[in-house]
Short mmCIF file of C-alpha atoms in Angstrom, two decimals:
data_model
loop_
_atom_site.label_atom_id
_atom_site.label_comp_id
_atom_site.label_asym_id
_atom_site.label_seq_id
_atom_site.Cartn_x
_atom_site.Cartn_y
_atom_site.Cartn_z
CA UNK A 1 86.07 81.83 125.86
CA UNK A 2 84.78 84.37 123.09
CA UNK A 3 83.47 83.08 119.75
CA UNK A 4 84.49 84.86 117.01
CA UNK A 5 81.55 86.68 115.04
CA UNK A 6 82.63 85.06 111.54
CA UNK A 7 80.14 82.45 109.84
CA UNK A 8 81.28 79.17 110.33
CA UNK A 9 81.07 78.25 106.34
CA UNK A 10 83.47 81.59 105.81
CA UNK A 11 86.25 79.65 108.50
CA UNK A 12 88.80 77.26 107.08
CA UNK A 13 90.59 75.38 110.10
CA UNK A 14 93.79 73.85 109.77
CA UNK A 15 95.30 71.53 112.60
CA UNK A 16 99.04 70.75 113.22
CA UNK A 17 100.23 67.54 114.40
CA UNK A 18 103.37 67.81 116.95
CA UNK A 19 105.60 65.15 114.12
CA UNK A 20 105.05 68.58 111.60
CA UNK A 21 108.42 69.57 112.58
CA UNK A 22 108.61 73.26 112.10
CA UNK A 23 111.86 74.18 111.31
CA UNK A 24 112.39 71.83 108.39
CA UNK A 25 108.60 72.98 106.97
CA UNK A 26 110.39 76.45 106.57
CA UNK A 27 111.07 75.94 102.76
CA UNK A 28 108.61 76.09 100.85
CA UNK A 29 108.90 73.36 98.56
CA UNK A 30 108.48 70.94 101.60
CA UNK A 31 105.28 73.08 103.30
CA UNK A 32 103.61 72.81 99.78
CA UNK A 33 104.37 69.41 99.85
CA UNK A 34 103.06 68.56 103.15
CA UNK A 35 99.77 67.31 104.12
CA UNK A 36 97.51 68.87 106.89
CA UNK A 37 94.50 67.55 108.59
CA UNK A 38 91.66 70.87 107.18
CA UNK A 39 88.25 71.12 107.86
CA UNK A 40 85.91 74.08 107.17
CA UNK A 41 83.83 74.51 110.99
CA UNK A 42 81.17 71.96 111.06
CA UNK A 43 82.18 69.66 108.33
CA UNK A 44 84.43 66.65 108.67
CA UNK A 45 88.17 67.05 108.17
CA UNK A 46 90.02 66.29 104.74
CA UNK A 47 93.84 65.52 104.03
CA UNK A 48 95.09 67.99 101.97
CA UNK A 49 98.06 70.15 100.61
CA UNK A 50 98.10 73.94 101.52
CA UNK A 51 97.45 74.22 97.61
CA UNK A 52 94.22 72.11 97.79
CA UNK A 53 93.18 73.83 100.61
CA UNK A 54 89.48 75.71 100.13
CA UNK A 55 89.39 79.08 100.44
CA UNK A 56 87.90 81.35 103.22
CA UNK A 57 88.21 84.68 104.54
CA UNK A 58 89.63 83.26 107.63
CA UNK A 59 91.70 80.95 108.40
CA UNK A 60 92.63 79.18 111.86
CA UNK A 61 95.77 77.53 112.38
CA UNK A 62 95.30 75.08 115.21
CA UNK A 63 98.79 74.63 117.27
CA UNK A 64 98.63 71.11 119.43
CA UNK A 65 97.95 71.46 122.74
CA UNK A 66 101.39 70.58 123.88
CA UNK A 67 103.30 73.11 122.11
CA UNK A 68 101.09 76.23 124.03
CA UNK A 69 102.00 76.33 127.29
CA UNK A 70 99.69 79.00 129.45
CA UNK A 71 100.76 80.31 132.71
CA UNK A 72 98.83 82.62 135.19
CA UNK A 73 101.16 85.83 135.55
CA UNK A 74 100.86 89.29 137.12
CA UNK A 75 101.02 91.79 134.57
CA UNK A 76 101.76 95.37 135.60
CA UNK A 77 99.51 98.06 134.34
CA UNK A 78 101.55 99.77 131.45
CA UNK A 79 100.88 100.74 128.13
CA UNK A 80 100.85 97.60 125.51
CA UNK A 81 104.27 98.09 123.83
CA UNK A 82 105.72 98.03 127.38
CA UNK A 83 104.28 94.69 128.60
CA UNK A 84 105.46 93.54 125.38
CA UNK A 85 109.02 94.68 126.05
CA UNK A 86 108.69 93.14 129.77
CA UNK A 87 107.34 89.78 129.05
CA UNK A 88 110.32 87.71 128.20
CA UNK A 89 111.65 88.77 131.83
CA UNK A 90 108.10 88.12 133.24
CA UNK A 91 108.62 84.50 131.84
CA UNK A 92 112.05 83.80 132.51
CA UNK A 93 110.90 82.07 135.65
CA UNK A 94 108.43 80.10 134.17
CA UNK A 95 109.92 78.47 131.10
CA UNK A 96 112.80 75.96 130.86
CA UNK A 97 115.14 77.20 128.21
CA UNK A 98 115.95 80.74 126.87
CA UNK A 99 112.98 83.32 126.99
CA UNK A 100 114.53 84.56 123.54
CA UNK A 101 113.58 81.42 121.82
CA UNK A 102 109.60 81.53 123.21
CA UNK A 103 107.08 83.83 121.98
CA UNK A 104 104.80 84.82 124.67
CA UNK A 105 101.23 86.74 124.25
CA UNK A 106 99.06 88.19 127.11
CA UNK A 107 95.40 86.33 126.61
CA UNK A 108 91.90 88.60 127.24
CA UNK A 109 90.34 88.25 130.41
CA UNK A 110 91.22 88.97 134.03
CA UNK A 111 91.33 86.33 136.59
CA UNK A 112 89.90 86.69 139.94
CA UNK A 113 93.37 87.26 141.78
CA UNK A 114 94.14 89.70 139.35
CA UNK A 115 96.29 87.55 137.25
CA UNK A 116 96.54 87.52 133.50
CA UNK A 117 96.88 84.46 131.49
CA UNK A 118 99.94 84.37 129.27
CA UNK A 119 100.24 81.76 126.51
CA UNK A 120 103.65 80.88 125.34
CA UNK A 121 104.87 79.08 122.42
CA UNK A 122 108.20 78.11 120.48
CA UNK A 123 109.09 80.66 117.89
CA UNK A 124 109.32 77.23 115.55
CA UNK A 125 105.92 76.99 115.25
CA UNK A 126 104.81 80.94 115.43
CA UNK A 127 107.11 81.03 112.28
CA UNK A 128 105.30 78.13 111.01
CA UNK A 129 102.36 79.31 111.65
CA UNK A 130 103.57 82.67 109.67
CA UNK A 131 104.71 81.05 106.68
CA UNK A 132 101.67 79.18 106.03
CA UNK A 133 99.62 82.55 106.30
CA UNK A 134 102.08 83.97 103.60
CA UNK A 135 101.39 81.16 101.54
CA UNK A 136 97.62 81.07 101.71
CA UNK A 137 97.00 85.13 101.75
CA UNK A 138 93.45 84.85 103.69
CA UNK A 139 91.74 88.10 104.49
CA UNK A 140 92.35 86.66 108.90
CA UNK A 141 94.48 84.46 110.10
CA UNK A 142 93.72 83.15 113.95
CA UNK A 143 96.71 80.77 115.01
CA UNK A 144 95.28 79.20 118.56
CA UNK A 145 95.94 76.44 120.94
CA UNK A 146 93.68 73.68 120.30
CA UNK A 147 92.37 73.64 124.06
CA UNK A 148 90.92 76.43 123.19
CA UNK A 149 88.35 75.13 121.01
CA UNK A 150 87.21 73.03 123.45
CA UNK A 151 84.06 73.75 125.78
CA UNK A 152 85.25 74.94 129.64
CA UNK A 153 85.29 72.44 132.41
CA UNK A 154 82.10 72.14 134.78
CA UNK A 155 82.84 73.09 138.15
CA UNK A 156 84.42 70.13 139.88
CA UNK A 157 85.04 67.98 136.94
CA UNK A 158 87.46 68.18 133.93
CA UNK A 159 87.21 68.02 129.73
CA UNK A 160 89.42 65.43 128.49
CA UNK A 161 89.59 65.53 124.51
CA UNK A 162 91.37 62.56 122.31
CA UNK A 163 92.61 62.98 118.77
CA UNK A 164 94.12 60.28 117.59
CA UNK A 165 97.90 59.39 119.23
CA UNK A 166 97.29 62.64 121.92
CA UNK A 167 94.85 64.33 123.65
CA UNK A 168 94.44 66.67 126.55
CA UNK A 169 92.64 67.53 129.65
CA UNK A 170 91.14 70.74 130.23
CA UNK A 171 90.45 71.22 134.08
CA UNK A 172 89.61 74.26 135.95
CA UNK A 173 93.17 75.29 136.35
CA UNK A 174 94.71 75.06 132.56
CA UNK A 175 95.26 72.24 130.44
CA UNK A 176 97.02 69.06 130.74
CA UNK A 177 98.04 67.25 127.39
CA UNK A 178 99.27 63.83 127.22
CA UNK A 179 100.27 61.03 124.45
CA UNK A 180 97.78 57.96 124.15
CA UNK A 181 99.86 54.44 125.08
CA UNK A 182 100.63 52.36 122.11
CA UNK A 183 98.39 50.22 124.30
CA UNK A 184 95.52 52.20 124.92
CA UNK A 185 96.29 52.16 129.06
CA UNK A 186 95.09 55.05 130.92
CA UNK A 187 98.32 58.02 130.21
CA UNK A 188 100.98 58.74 132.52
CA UNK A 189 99.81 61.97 132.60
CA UNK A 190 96.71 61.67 134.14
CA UNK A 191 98.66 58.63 136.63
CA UNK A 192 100.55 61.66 138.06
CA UNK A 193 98.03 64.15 138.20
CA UNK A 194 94.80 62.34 138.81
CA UNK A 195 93.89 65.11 141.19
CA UNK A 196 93.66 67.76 138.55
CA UNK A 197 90.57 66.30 137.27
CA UNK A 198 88.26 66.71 140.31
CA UNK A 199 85.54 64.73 141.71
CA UNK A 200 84.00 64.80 138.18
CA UNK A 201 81.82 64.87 136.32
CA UNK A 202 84.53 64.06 133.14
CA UNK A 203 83.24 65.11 130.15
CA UNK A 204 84.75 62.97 127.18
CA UNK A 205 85.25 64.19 123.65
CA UNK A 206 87.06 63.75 120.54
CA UNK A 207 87.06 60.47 117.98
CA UNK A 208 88.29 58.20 120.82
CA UNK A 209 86.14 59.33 123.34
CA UNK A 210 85.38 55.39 123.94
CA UNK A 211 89.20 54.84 124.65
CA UNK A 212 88.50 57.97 127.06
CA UNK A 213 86.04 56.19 128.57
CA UNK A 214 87.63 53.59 129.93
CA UNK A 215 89.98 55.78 131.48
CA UNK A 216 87.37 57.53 133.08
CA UNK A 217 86.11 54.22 134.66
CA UNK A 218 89.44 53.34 136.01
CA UNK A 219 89.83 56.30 137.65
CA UNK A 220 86.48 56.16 139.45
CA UNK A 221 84.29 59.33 137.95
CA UNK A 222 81.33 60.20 136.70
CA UNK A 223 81.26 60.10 133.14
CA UNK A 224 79.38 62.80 130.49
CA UNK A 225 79.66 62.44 126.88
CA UNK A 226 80.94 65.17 124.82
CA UNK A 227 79.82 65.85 121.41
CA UNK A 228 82.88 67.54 120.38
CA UNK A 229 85.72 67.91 117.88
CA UNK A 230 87.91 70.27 117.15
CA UNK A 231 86.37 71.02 113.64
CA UNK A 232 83.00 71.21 114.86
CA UNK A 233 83.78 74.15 117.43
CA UNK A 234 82.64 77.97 116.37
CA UNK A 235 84.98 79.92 115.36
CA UNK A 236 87.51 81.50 118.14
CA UNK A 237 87.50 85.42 118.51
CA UNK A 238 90.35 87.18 117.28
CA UNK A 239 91.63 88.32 119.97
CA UNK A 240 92.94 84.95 121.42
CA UNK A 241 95.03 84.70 118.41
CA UNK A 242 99.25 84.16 118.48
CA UNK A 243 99.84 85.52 115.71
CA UNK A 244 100.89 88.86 117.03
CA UNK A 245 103.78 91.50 116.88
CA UNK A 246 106.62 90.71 114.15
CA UNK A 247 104.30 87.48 112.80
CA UNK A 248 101.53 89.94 111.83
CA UNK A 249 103.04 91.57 109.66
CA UNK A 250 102.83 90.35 106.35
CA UNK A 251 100.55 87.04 107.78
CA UNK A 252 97.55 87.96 105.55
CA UNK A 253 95.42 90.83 103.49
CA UNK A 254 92.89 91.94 105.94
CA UNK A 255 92.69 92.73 109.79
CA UNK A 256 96.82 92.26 110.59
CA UNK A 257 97.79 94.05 107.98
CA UNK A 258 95.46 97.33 109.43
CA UNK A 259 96.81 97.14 112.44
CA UNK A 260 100.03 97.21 111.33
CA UNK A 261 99.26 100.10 109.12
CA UNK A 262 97.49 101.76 111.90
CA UNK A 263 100.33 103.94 113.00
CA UNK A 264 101.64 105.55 109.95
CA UNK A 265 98.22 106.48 108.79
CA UNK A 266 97.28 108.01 111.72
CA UNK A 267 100.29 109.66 112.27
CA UNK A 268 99.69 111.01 107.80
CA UNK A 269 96.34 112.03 109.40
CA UNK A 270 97.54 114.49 111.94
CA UNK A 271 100.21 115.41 109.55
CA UNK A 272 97.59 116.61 106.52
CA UNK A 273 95.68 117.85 109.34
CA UNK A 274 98.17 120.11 110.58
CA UNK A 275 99.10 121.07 106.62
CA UNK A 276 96.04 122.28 106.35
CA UNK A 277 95.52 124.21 109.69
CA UNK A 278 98.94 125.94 108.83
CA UNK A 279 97.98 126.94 105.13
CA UNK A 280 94.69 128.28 106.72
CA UNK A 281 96.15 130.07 109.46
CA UNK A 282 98.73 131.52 107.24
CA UNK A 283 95.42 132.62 104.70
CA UNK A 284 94.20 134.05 107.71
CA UNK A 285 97.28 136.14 108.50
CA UNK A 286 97.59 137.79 104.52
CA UNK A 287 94.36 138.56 104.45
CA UNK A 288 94.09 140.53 107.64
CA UNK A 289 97.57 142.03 106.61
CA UNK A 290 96.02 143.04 103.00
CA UNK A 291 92.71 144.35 104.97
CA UNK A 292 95.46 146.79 107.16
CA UNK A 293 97.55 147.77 104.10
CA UNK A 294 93.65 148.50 102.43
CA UNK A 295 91.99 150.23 105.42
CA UNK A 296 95.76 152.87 105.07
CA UNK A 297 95.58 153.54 101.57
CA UNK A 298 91.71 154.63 102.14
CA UNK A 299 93.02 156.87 104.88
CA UNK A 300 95.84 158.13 102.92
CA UNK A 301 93.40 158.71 100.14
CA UNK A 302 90.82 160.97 102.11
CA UNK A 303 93.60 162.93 103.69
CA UNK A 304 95.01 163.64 100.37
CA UNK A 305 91.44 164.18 98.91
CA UNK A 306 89.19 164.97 101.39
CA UNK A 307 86.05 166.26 99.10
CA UNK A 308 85.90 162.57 98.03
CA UNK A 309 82.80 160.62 99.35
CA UNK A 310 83.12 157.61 97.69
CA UNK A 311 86.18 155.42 97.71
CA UNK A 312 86.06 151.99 96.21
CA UNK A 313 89.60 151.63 94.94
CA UNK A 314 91.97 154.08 96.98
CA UNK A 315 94.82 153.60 94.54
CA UNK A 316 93.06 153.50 91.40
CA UNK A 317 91.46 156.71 92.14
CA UNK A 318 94.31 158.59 93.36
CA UNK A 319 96.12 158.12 90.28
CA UNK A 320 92.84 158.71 88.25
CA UNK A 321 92.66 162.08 90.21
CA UNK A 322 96.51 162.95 90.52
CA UNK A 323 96.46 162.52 86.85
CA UNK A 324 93.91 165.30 86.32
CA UNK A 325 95.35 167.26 88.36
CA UNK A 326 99.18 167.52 86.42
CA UNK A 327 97.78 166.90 83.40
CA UNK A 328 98.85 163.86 81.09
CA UNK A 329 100.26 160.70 82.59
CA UNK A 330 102.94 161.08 79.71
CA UNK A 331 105.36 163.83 80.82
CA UNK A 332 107.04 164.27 78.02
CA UNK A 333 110.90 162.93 79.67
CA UNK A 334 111.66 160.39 76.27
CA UNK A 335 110.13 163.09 73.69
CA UNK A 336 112.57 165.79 75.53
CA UNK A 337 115.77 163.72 75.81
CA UNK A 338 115.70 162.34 72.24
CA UNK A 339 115.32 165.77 70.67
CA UNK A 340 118.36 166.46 73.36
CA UNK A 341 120.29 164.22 71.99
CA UNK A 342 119.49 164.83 68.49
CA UNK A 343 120.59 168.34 68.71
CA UNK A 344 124.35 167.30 70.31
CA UNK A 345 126.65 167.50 67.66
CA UNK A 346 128.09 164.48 66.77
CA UNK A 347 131.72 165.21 66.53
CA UNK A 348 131.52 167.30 69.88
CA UNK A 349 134.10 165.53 72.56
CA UNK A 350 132.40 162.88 74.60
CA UNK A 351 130.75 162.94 77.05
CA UNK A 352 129.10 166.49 75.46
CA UNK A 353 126.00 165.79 78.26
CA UNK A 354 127.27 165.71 81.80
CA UNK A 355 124.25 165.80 83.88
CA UNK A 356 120.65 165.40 83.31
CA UNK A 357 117.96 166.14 85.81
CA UNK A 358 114.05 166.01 85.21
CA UNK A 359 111.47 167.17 87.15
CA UNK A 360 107.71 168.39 86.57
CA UNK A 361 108.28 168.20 83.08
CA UNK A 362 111.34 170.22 82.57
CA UNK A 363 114.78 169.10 81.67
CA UNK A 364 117.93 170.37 82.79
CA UNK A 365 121.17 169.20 81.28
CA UNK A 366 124.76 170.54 81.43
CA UNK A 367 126.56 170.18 78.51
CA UNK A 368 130.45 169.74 77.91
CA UNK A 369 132.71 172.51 76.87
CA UNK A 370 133.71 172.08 73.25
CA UNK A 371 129.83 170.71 72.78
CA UNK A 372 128.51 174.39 71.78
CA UNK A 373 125.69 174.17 74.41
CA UNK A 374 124.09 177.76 72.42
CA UNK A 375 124.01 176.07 69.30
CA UNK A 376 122.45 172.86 70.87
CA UNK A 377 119.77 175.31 72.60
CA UNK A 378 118.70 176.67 69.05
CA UNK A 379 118.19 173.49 67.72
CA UNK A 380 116.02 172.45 70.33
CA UNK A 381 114.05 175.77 69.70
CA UNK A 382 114.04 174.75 66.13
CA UNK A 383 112.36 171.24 67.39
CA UNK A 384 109.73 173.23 69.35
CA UNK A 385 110.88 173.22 72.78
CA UNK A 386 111.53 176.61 75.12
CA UNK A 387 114.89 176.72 75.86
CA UNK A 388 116.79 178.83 78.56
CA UNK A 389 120.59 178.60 79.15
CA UNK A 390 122.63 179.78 82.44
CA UNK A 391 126.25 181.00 82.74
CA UNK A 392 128.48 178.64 81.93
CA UNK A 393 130.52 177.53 85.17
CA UNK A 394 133.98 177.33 86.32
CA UNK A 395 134.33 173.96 84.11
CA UNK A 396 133.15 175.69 80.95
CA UNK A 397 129.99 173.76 81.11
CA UNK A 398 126.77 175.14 79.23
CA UNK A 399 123.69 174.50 81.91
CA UNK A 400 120.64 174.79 79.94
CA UNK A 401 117.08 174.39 80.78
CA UNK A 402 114.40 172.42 78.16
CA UNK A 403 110.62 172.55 78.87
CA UNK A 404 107.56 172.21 76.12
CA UNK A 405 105.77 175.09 74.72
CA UNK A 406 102.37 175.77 76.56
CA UNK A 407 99.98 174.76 74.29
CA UNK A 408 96.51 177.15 74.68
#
């Protein structure tokens, strides 16, 4: 099994006893109340409060070995979220009890059949398990089977590790935990199964690996001492932890909490990404539509004024050039219609102008009958202005025509 590759001094391990009784640890009066068995790796385990805990940037939850259950499974070859969906029907056949009420997680490695080894566990203690992460707020959280921790059985023979009132056997096909007698008699357990442990050797571990011992001798096997505890074992590798899907999220400040985030930033990512691909494209797309509407003015430009060599600003020019050419920018059109309409008389009947029209600099008005268009023509003489008038027309309308003098 993979060690994780955290110190051991940065690794705070806590270990659950099966009397914890998950559901009524829930509130959180009663977990801060309780007392748990903690060790940091490689020192001896203290009695403590989740408050008088130490602090580490990881933290391992240890689940007792008889609340794991692991089962050898065929797993089809999907995507992740998938096998997820499908493994409380891949269990169903396994488990005694509802497959809603088990949490189930696909372990790392491939067997030699092809199976996959899938651990499962009452949602009790996974939400345990998740509450005491909350609490705590490590930068990890690891929640694993206490087997686990343990070393692998020799080929042949078995592990069998005592803690106290229980203990287990790990063998070469899973693990077998058991209760210790009241009397210290060799477990039922092992009575019924005796042949899971192989010819030996039996390696014996844990604080009562004398107790062990004597089992061992009843039974008739060769017998290798173990020194092993479950705080003295390295640290386990992520990737063996429970503490997956919905009891992730939330469970602590550092690796979960990325993975759950993984997603939406990624999916922020492409979304900038294709923000910016779409402002550049549409950059792209003005400026070879103001490069066309450029490279047309320029043409316009030398057809209109062909004797032109140089053209750095086509507009510019032409109306620098079409300027000299008619003269003054200012045609005169507000100069011309004020003095217009200072020379209506003002009690003439309204409206006394009836049309204007102006074009290349002249004026040419119609003015009511009644408005005395021939006296309004000699006042605009008197203002400087030529002024020719037409017949009048069938409405009795005065046309006349307004222009400036030439100047020489």
């Amino acid at each position: 099994m993979a060690r994780s590759g955290s110190s051991a001094g940065d690794v705070v391990r806590i270990r659950l006893e099966t009397d914890a009784q998950p559901a009524a640890l829930l509130g959180e009066a009663a977990l801060l109340a309780h007392s748990f068995q903690v060790a940091r790796v490689g020192h001896a385990p203290t009695v403590a409060t989740l408050a008088d805990m130490p602090a580490a940037n990881t933290l391992e939850i240890v689940l007792p070995a008889e609340v794991v259950r692991v089962v050898a499974l065929r797993i089809p070859a999907a995507r992740p979220a998938m096998v997820k969906r499908a493994l409380p029907h891949l269990i169903e056949d396994v488990i005694i009890g509802d497959a809603a009420e088990c949490h189930a997680v696909v372990l790392p490695g491939l067997r030699a059949d092809g199976l996959r080894d899938v651990a499962i566990v009452d949602r009790a203690w996974m939400r345990l398990a998740q509450r005491i992460a909350q609490l705590r707020r490590p930068r990890r959280v690891v929640v694993i089977a206490e087997p686990w921790l343990a070393p692998a059985a020799s080929a042949g023979g078995a592990v069998i590790a005592v803690e106290g009132p229980r203990g287990f056997v790990r063998h070469a096909g899973g693990v077998l935990p058991f209760s210790v007698p009241a009397n210290g008699s060799l477990p039922v357990e092992i009575r019924v199964a005796r042949g899971l442990l192989g010819a030996g050797p039996v390696q014996l571990a844990g604080t009562a690996s004398m107790l062990a011992h004597a089992w061992a001798t009843e039974l008739g096997l060769p017998i290798e001492n173990l020194d092993w505890t479950w705080w003295k074992a390295a640290p386990l590798d992520p990737a063996w932890s429970l503490l997956t899907d919905e009891y992730a999220r939330g469970a602590a400040s550092g690796t979960l909490e990325w993975r759950q985030w993984k997603l939406p930033i990624g999916m922020a990512i492409a979304c900038v990404a294709i923000a910016i691909a779409g402002v550049n494209t549409h950059w792209w797309m003005l400026a070879r539509e103001r490069n066309q509407i450029v490279a047309r003015m320029e043409q316009d430009f030398r057809n209109a004024f062909p004797r032109e060599t140089v053209v750095v600003d086509p507009l510019r020019q032409a109306r620098r050039l079409t300027a000299s050419t008619t003269g003054a920018s200012d045609d005169g059109y507000l100069a011309i219609t004020e003095a217009l309409a200072a020379a209506i008389n003002p009690s003439a009947p309204i409206p006394s102008v009836l049309s204007l029209e102006y074009r290349g600099q002249v004026l040419r008005a119609k003015i009511a009958k009644g408005a005395n268009g021939t006296a309004v023509a000699d006042r605009l003489r008197e203002r400087g202005y030529e002024v020719s008038t037409d017949t009048p027309g069938p409405d009795g309308a005065q046309p006349i025509v307004v222009r400036r003098k030439a100047t020489r």
